[in-house]
Amino acid sequence: MDLFEILFWLLTIMAISCALGVVLSRNPVNSVLFLIATFFSISGHYILMNAQFLAIVNIIVYAGAIMVLFLFVIMLMNLNADVEPQKSRLVQFAGIISGGILFLVILAALRDARTHGTLEREATDIGLIKNLGKTLFQNYVLPFEISSVLFLSAMIGAIVIGKKESVHPVVSERNPHQN
Amino acid sequence: MPIQYYIFLSIALFCIGIMGTLMRRNAIIIFMCIELMLNAVNLLLVAFSKMFNDPSSQIFVFFIMVVAAAEVAVGLAIIVMMYRKVHSVDINILNRLKH
C-alpha cells in the first residue's frame, strides 16, 4: 500500500463521512461546513486523477462562491438554531430505505457490466489548462457562448426574483406567526 | 487504481444525496444535497476522463459547474423570496401548488 492508495482511501473516507454529516447534522451551518469539507476531498480526488484545473475551479467556484452564498442566506434568515422540525420517523425510514435500495440496484446492475478499466498512475497532461483550453475553444465554442447567455439570464432572474416588491407590502404579512 | 472504486464512491455520494433530499425538510439542505449529487457525477466524469485519456469529459464537468452556479443563484433567490412571504423554509409549508 503506497502513498497513492493511502491518499485515495483517506480522501474516500473523508468524502463519505462528510457527506453523511451533511445529511445527518441538525444545524444548517454545520451542514454547509460538512459540504465544504466534502468538496475539498473531491478536489483532492481530482488532483490524484491529474485534473488540476478542475480541482482549483472546484475549490474556487464551489467551496468559495456557492457555499459562501449558502452560508450567507442561512445567516440572513437566522436559521442557525436547532429549531427545524423533523420529518416523522416513518418518512425518514422510507428515505433511508429507498436511497439504500437505489444503491443496491445500481451496484447489482454494475456487477455484470464490463467495467474493468484501470486508471494509470503516471501523470497525463490532459487536465492542464492549456489542453483544456484548446479543447474548449476548438470543439465546444458554441456551448461556451450559450453558457454565457445562461449566466446573464440567471443573473437578471436572480435580481428580478430577489427584488423587494414595494407595490404590495401587505403580502409579506400573511403568516407572521410562523417566524 | 481500478475504475470500480471510483464508480462505487460516486454511487455512494449520489445515494447519500438522494437520502438527504428525501429525509430533510429544510429547503436549503435539500438544495445542498442536490449539489452533492452533481459533484458525485462530476467525480465519475473525471475518473472516466482519466481512464480514456479524453479531455472532453472534463469540459463537461466544467459546464456542469457553470450550470450549478446559475441554478444556485436563481434557487437561492426563490428561497429568499418565499422566506420573505411565509417566514419559513420548511417544505411542508411551501406546498401551495398542491391545493
Tab-separated table of C-alpha atoms in Angstrom:
chain	number	residue	atom	x	y	z
A	1	MET	CA	0.000	0.000	0.000
A	2	ASP	CA	1.835	3.044	-1.233
A	3	LEU	CA	1.181	6.730	-0.775
A	4	PHE	CA	-1.296	6.904	-3.659
A	5	GLU	CA	-3.608	4.292	-2.177
A	6	ILE	CA	-3.306	5.738	1.313
A	7	LEU	CA	-4.354	9.143	-0.047
A	8	PHE	CA	-7.179	7.575	-2.054
A	9	TRP	CA	-8.691	5.782	0.925
A	10	LEU	CA	-8.192	8.768	3.208
A	11	LEU	CA	-9.999	11.077	0.771
A	12	THR	CA	-12.736	8.497	0.167
A	13	ILE	CA	-13.452	8.037	3.862
A	14	MET	CA	-13.401	11.795	4.371
A	15	ALA	CA	-15.792	12.382	1.434
A	16	ILE	CA	-18.350	9.782	2.504
A	17	SER	CA	-18.287	10.645	6.210
A	18	CYS	CA	-18.621	14.381	5.499
A	19	ALA	CA	-21.478	13.682	3.071
A	20	LEU	CA	-23.226	11.727	5.830
A	21	GLY	CA	-22.565	14.686	8.101
A	22	VAL	CA	-24.355	16.979	5.634
A	23	VAL	CA	-27.450	14.812	5.795
A	24	LEU	CA	-27.447	13.989	9.490
A	25	SER	CA	-26.413	17.203	11.236
A	26	ARG	CA	-29.224	19.184	12.799
A	27	ASN	CA	-27.730	22.645	12.397
A	28	PRO	CA	-27.765	24.026	8.803
A	29	VAL	CA	-24.461	25.845	9.359
A	30	ASN	CA	-22.807	22.551	10.257
A	31	SER	CA	-24.286	21.052	7.089
A	32	VAL	CA	-22.681	23.794	4.997
A	33	LEU	CA	-19.310	23.259	6.669
A	34	PHE	CA	-19.509	19.490	6.114
A	35	LEU	CA	-20.373	20.095	2.460
A	36	ILE	CA	-17.315	22.347	2.087
A	37	ALA	CA	-15.172	19.528	3.561
A	38	THR	CA	-16.749	17.120	1.055
A	39	PHE	CA	-15.867	19.439	-1.808
A	40	PHE	CA	-12.277	19.707	-0.608
A	41	SER	CA	-11.931	15.922	-0.523
A	42	ILE	CA	-13.439	15.662	-4.019
A	43	SER	CA	-10.877	18.243	-5.145
A	44	GLY	CA	-8.192	16.004	-3.649
A	45	HIS	CA	-9.525	13.164	-5.797
A	46	TYR	CA	-9.298	15.437	-8.848
A	47	ILE	CA	-5.653	16.162	-8.073
A	48	LEU	CA	-4.973	12.437	-7.705
A	49	MET	CA	-6.507	11.966	-11.164
A	50	ASN	CA	-4.350	14.715	-12.712
A	51	ALA	CA	-7.236	17.144	-13.227
A	52	GLN	CA	-5.538	20.113	-11.618
A	53	PHE	CA	-7.593	22.788	-13.347
A	54	LEU	CA	-10.870	21.212	-12.252
A	55	ALA	CA	-9.562	20.853	-8.693
A	56	ILE	CA	-8.785	24.549	-8.492
A	57	VAL	CA	-12.073	25.517	-10.154
A	58	ASN	CA	-13.950	23.211	-7.775
A	59	ILE	CA	-12.396	24.903	-4.759
A	60	ILE	CA	-12.861	28.435	-6.098
A	61	VAL	CA	-16.374	28.078	-7.523
A	62	TYR	CA	-17.993	25.547	-5.195
A	63	ALA	CA	-16.266	25.935	-1.842
A	64	GLY	CA	-15.528	29.599	-2.416
A	65	ALA	CA	-18.539	31.099	-4.114
A	66	ILE	CA	-21.546	28.783	-3.912
A	67	MET	CA	-21.060	27.665	-0.318
A	68	VAL	CA	-20.456	31.226	0.839
A	69	LEU	CA	-23.756	32.104	-0.841
A	70	PHE	CA	-25.486	29.292	1.078
A	71	LEU	CA	-23.881	30.370	4.334
A	72	PHE	CA	-24.870	33.956	3.674
A	73	VAL	CA	-28.510	33.024	3.062
A	74	ILE	CA	-28.604	30.861	6.211
A	75	MET	CA	-27.147	33.662	8.304
A	76	LEU	CA	-29.542	36.126	6.688
A	77	MET	CA	-32.575	34.026	7.562
A	78	ASN	CA	-31.238	33.380	11.067
A	79	LEU	CA	-31.675	29.642	10.635
A	80	ASN	CA	-28.609	28.657	12.629
A	81	ALA	CA	-30.650	27.328	15.500
A	82	ASP	CA	-31.749	23.770	16.063
A	83	VAL	CA	-35.407	24.566	15.659
A	84	GLU	CA	-36.007	22.705	12.415
A	85	PRO	CA	-38.995	20.415	12.772
A	86	GLN	CA	-38.095	16.894	11.790
A	87	LYS	CA	-39.993	14.695	9.437
A	88	SER	CA	-41.757	11.776	11.044
A	89	ARG	CA	-39.798	8.616	11.736
A	90	LEU	CA	-41.693	6.762	9.033
A	91	VAL	CA	-40.756	9.255	6.315
A	92	GLN	CA	-37.114	9.272	7.415
A	93	PHE	CA	-37.036	5.496	7.426
A	94	ALA	CA	-38.612	5.429	3.959
A	95	GLY	CA	-35.967	7.871	2.696
A	96	ILE	CA	-33.119	5.753	4.031
A	97	ILE	CA	-34.649	2.566	2.640
A	98	SER	CA	-35.249	3.997	-0.832
A	99	GLY	CA	-31.769	5.518	-1.049
A	100	GLY	CA	-30.192	2.268	0.070
A	101	ILE	CA	-32.278	0.265	-2.382
A	102	LEU	CA	-31.188	2.546	-5.227
A	103	PHE	CA	-27.565	1.987	-4.124
A	104	LEU	CA	-28.067	-1.777	-4.168
A	105	VAL	CA	-29.818	-1.732	-7.559
A	106	ILE	CA	-27.022	0.234	-9.232
A	107	LEU	CA	-24.403	-1.986	-7.607
A	108	ALA	CA	-26.208	-5.115	-8.814
A	109	ALA	CA	-26.530	-3.657	-12.309
A	110	LEU	CA	-22.840	-2.771	-12.429
A	111	ARG	CA	-21.699	-6.153	-11.145
A	112	ASP	CA	-22.043	-7.764	-14.564
A	113	ALA	CA	-21.099	-4.729	-16.603
A	114	ARG	CA	-17.715	-4.637	-18.268
A	115	THR	CA	-16.133	-2.035	-16.031
A	116	HIS	CA	-12.676	-3.447	-15.723
A	117	GLY	CA	-10.592	-0.473	-16.741
A	118	THR	CA	-7.829	0.808	-14.596
A	119	LEU	CA	-6.537	4.307	-14.071
A	120	GLU	CA	-2.841	4.547	-14.789
A	121	ARG	CA	-0.705	6.122	-12.117
A	122	GLU	CA	1.564	8.122	-14.380
A	123	ALA	CA	0.759	11.764	-14.894
A	124	THR	CA	-1.031	12.853	-18.021
A	125	ASP	CA	-1.314	16.428	-19.174
A	126	ILE	CA	-4.937	16.459	-20.346
A	127	GLY	CA	-6.051	18.139	-17.134
A	128	LEU	CA	-3.769	21.118	-17.555
A	129	ILE	CA	-5.263	24.425	-18.501
A	130	LYS	CA	-3.538	24.548	-21.889
A	131	ASN	CA	-5.068	21.348	-23.231
A	132	LEU	CA	-8.461	22.023	-21.685
A	133	GLY	CA	-8.484	25.492	-23.214
A	134	LYS	CA	-7.628	24.103	-26.626
A	135	THR	CA	-10.414	21.538	-26.385
A	136	LEU	CA	-12.874	24.092	-25.069
A	137	PHE	CA	-12.262	26.658	-27.771
A	138	GLN	CA	-11.885	24.232	-30.658
A	139	ASN	CA	-14.735	21.793	-30.089
A	140	TYR	CA	-17.030	23.439	-27.579
A	141	VAL	CA	-17.190	27.108	-28.556
A	142	LEU	CA	-20.951	27.174	-29.047
A	143	PRO	CA	-21.831	25.685	-25.606
A	144	PHE	CA	-19.358	28.107	-24.062
A	145	GLU	CA	-21.144	31.098	-25.612
A	146	ILE	CA	-24.567	29.688	-24.731
A	147	SER	CA	-23.443	29.262	-21.115
A	148	SER	CA	-22.538	32.949	-21.051
A	149	VAL	CA	-26.111	33.748	-22.114
A	150	LEU	CA	-27.333	31.366	-19.397
A	151	PHE	CA	-25.268	33.208	-16.803
A	152	LEU	CA	-26.608	36.563	-17.911
A	153	SER	CA	-30.212	35.357	-17.747
A	154	ALA	CA	-29.607	33.722	-14.350
A	155	MET	CA	-28.140	36.962	-13.026
A	156	ILE	CA	-31.082	39.018	-14.287
A	157	GLY	CA	-33.517	36.400	-12.994
A	158	ALA	CA	-31.970	36.363	-9.527
A	159	ILE	CA	-32.114	40.147	-9.329
A	160	VAL	CA	-35.726	40.258	-10.536
A	161	ILE	CA	-36.864	37.483	-8.189
A	162	GLY	CA	-34.989	38.751	-5.156
A	163	LYS	CA	-36.035	42.356	-5.575
A	164	LYS	CA	-38.149	43.672	-2.745
A	165	GLU	CA	-41.589	44.425	-4.065
A	166	SER	CA	-42.810	47.715	-2.708
A	167	VAL	CA	-46.136	47.710	-4.539
A	168	HIS	CA	-47.875	45.124	-2.360
A	169	PRO	CA	-46.411	45.311	1.132
A	170	VAL	CA	-49.468	43.546	2.559
A	171	VAL	CA	-48.430	40.185	1.112
A	172	SER	CA	-45.470	39.778	3.424
A	173	GLU	CA	-47.704	39.985	6.493
A	174	ARG	CA	-49.715	36.929	5.665
A	175	ASN	CA	-48.250	34.473	8.147
A	176	PRO	CA	-46.366	36.430	10.752
A	177	HIS	CA	-46.743	33.821	13.482
A	178	GLN	CA	-44.501	31.292	11.759
A	179	ASN	CA	-41.324	33.167	12.332
B	1	MET	CA	-6.440	2.123	-9.224
B	2	PRO	CA	-9.430	0.199	-10.663
B	3	ILE	CA	-12.295	2.216	-12.057
B	4	GLN	CA	-14.773	0.315	-9.852
B	5	TYR	CA	-13.566	2.139	-6.759
B	6	TYR	CA	-14.433	5.477	-8.275
B	7	ILE	CA	-17.781	4.145	-9.514
B	8	PHE	CA	-18.666	2.891	-6.026
B	9	LEU	CA	-17.588	6.159	-4.419
B	10	SER	CA	-19.719	8.157	-6.857
B	11	ILE	CA	-22.755	5.931	-6.331
B	12	ALA	CA	-22.345	6.216	-2.561
B	13	LEU	CA	-22.194	10.020	-2.697
B	14	PHE	CA	-25.158	10.152	-5.091
B	15	CYS	CA	-27.297	7.912	-2.870
B	16	ILE	CA	-26.375	9.913	0.228
B	17	GLY	CA	-27.597	12.983	-1.651
B	18	ILE	CA	-30.864	11.236	-2.532
B	19	MET	CA	-31.345	10.153	1.094
B	20	GLY	CA	-30.830	13.723	2.245
B	21	THR	CA	-33.297	15.020	-0.314
B	22	LEU	CA	-35.928	12.580	0.884
B	23	MET	CA	-35.250	12.913	4.620
B	24	ARG	CA	-34.840	16.600	5.356
B	25	ARG	CA	-37.495	19.314	5.490
B	26	ASN	CA	-35.266	22.354	5.209
B	27	ALA	CA	-35.293	23.626	1.599
B	28	ILE	CA	-31.682	24.830	1.814
B	29	ILE	CA	-30.437	21.422	2.974
B	30	ILE	CA	-32.292	19.812	0.066
B	31	PHE	CA	-30.523	22.250	-2.252
B	32	MET	CA	-27.157	21.267	-0.787
B	33	CYS	CA	-27.947	17.595	-1.277
B	34	ILE	CA	-28.624	18.323	-4.956
B	35	GLU	CA	-25.183	19.952	-5.131
B	36	LEU	CA	-23.751	16.791	-3.581
B	37	MET	CA	-25.359	14.670	-6.304
B	38	LEU	CA	-23.959	16.954	-9.035
B	39	ASN	CA	-20.488	16.582	-7.515
B	40	ALA	CA	-20.788	12.797	-7.467
B	41	VAL	CA	-21.477	12.872	-11.216
B	42	ASN	CA	-18.530	15.230	-11.713
B	43	LEU	CA	-16.209	12.833	-9.896
B	44	LEU	CA	-17.288	9.933	-12.088
B	45	LEU	CA	-16.827	12.006	-15.275
B	46	VAL	CA	-13.291	12.955	-14.254
B	47	ALA	CA	-12.489	9.308	-13.489
B	48	PHE	CA	-13.667	8.239	-16.940
B	49	SER	CA	-11.723	11.107	-18.485
B	50	LYS	CA	-8.564	9.799	-16.826
B	51	MET	CA	-9.354	6.255	-17.882
B	52	PHE	CA	-9.969	7.029	-21.568
B	53	ASN	CA	-7.412	9.838	-21.730
B	54	ASP	CA	-10.031	12.191	-23.176
B	55	PRO	CA	-10.290	15.864	-22.198
B	56	SER	CA	-13.890	16.251	-23.418
B	57	SER	CA	-15.474	14.945	-20.231
B	58	GLN	CA	-13.504	17.452	-18.170
B	59	ILE	CA	-15.075	20.149	-20.346
B	60	PHE	CA	-18.457	18.650	-19.461
B	61	VAL	CA	-17.559	18.822	-15.773
B	62	PHE	CA	-16.749	22.487	-16.311
B	63	PHE	CA	-20.171	23.066	-17.894
B	64	ILE	CA	-21.890	21.214	-15.034
B	65	MET	CA	-20.192	23.606	-12.616
B	66	VAL	CA	-21.386	26.577	-14.686
B	67	VAL	CA	-24.980	25.339	-14.727
B	68	ALA	CA	-24.838	24.562	-10.983
B	69	ALA	CA	-23.675	28.095	-10.218
B	70	ALA	CA	-26.518	29.617	-12.250
B	71	GLU	CA	-29.013	27.218	-10.643
B	72	VAL	CA	-27.867	28.082	-7.132
B	73	ALA	CA	-28.178	31.818	-7.802
B	74	VAL	CA	-31.766	31.533	-9.045
B	75	GLY	CA	-32.785	28.876	-6.498
B	76	LEU	CA	-31.495	30.800	-3.505
B	77	ALA	CA	-33.259	33.908	-4.791
B	78	ILE	CA	-36.504	31.921	-4.930
B	79	ILE	CA	-35.931	30.561	-1.406
B	80	VAL	CA	-35.234	34.057	-0.041
B	81	MET	CA	-38.391	35.318	-1.734
B	82	MET	CA	-40.513	32.513	-0.253
B	83	TYR	CA	-38.966	33.139	3.155
B	84	ARG	CA	-39.919	36.775	2.885
B	85	LYS	CA	-43.519	35.776	2.158
B	86	VAL	CA	-44.200	32.901	4.555
B	87	HIS	CA	-41.287	33.291	7.050
B	88	SER	CA	-40.233	29.672	6.751
B	89	VAL	CA	-38.131	27.392	4.572
B	90	ASP	CA	-39.973	24.272	5.671
B	91	ILE	CA	-41.080	22.404	2.569
B	92	ASN	CA	-44.236	21.184	4.294
B	93	ILE	CA	-45.394	24.790	4.411
B	94	LEU	CA	-44.305	25.594	0.857
B	95	ASN	CA	-46.905	23.307	-0.689
B	96	ARG	CA	-49.359	25.814	-2.086
B	97	LEU	CA	-49.189	24.214	-5.527
B	98	LYS	CA	-50.839	21.091	-4.119
B	99	HIS	CA	-54.062	22.845	-3.168
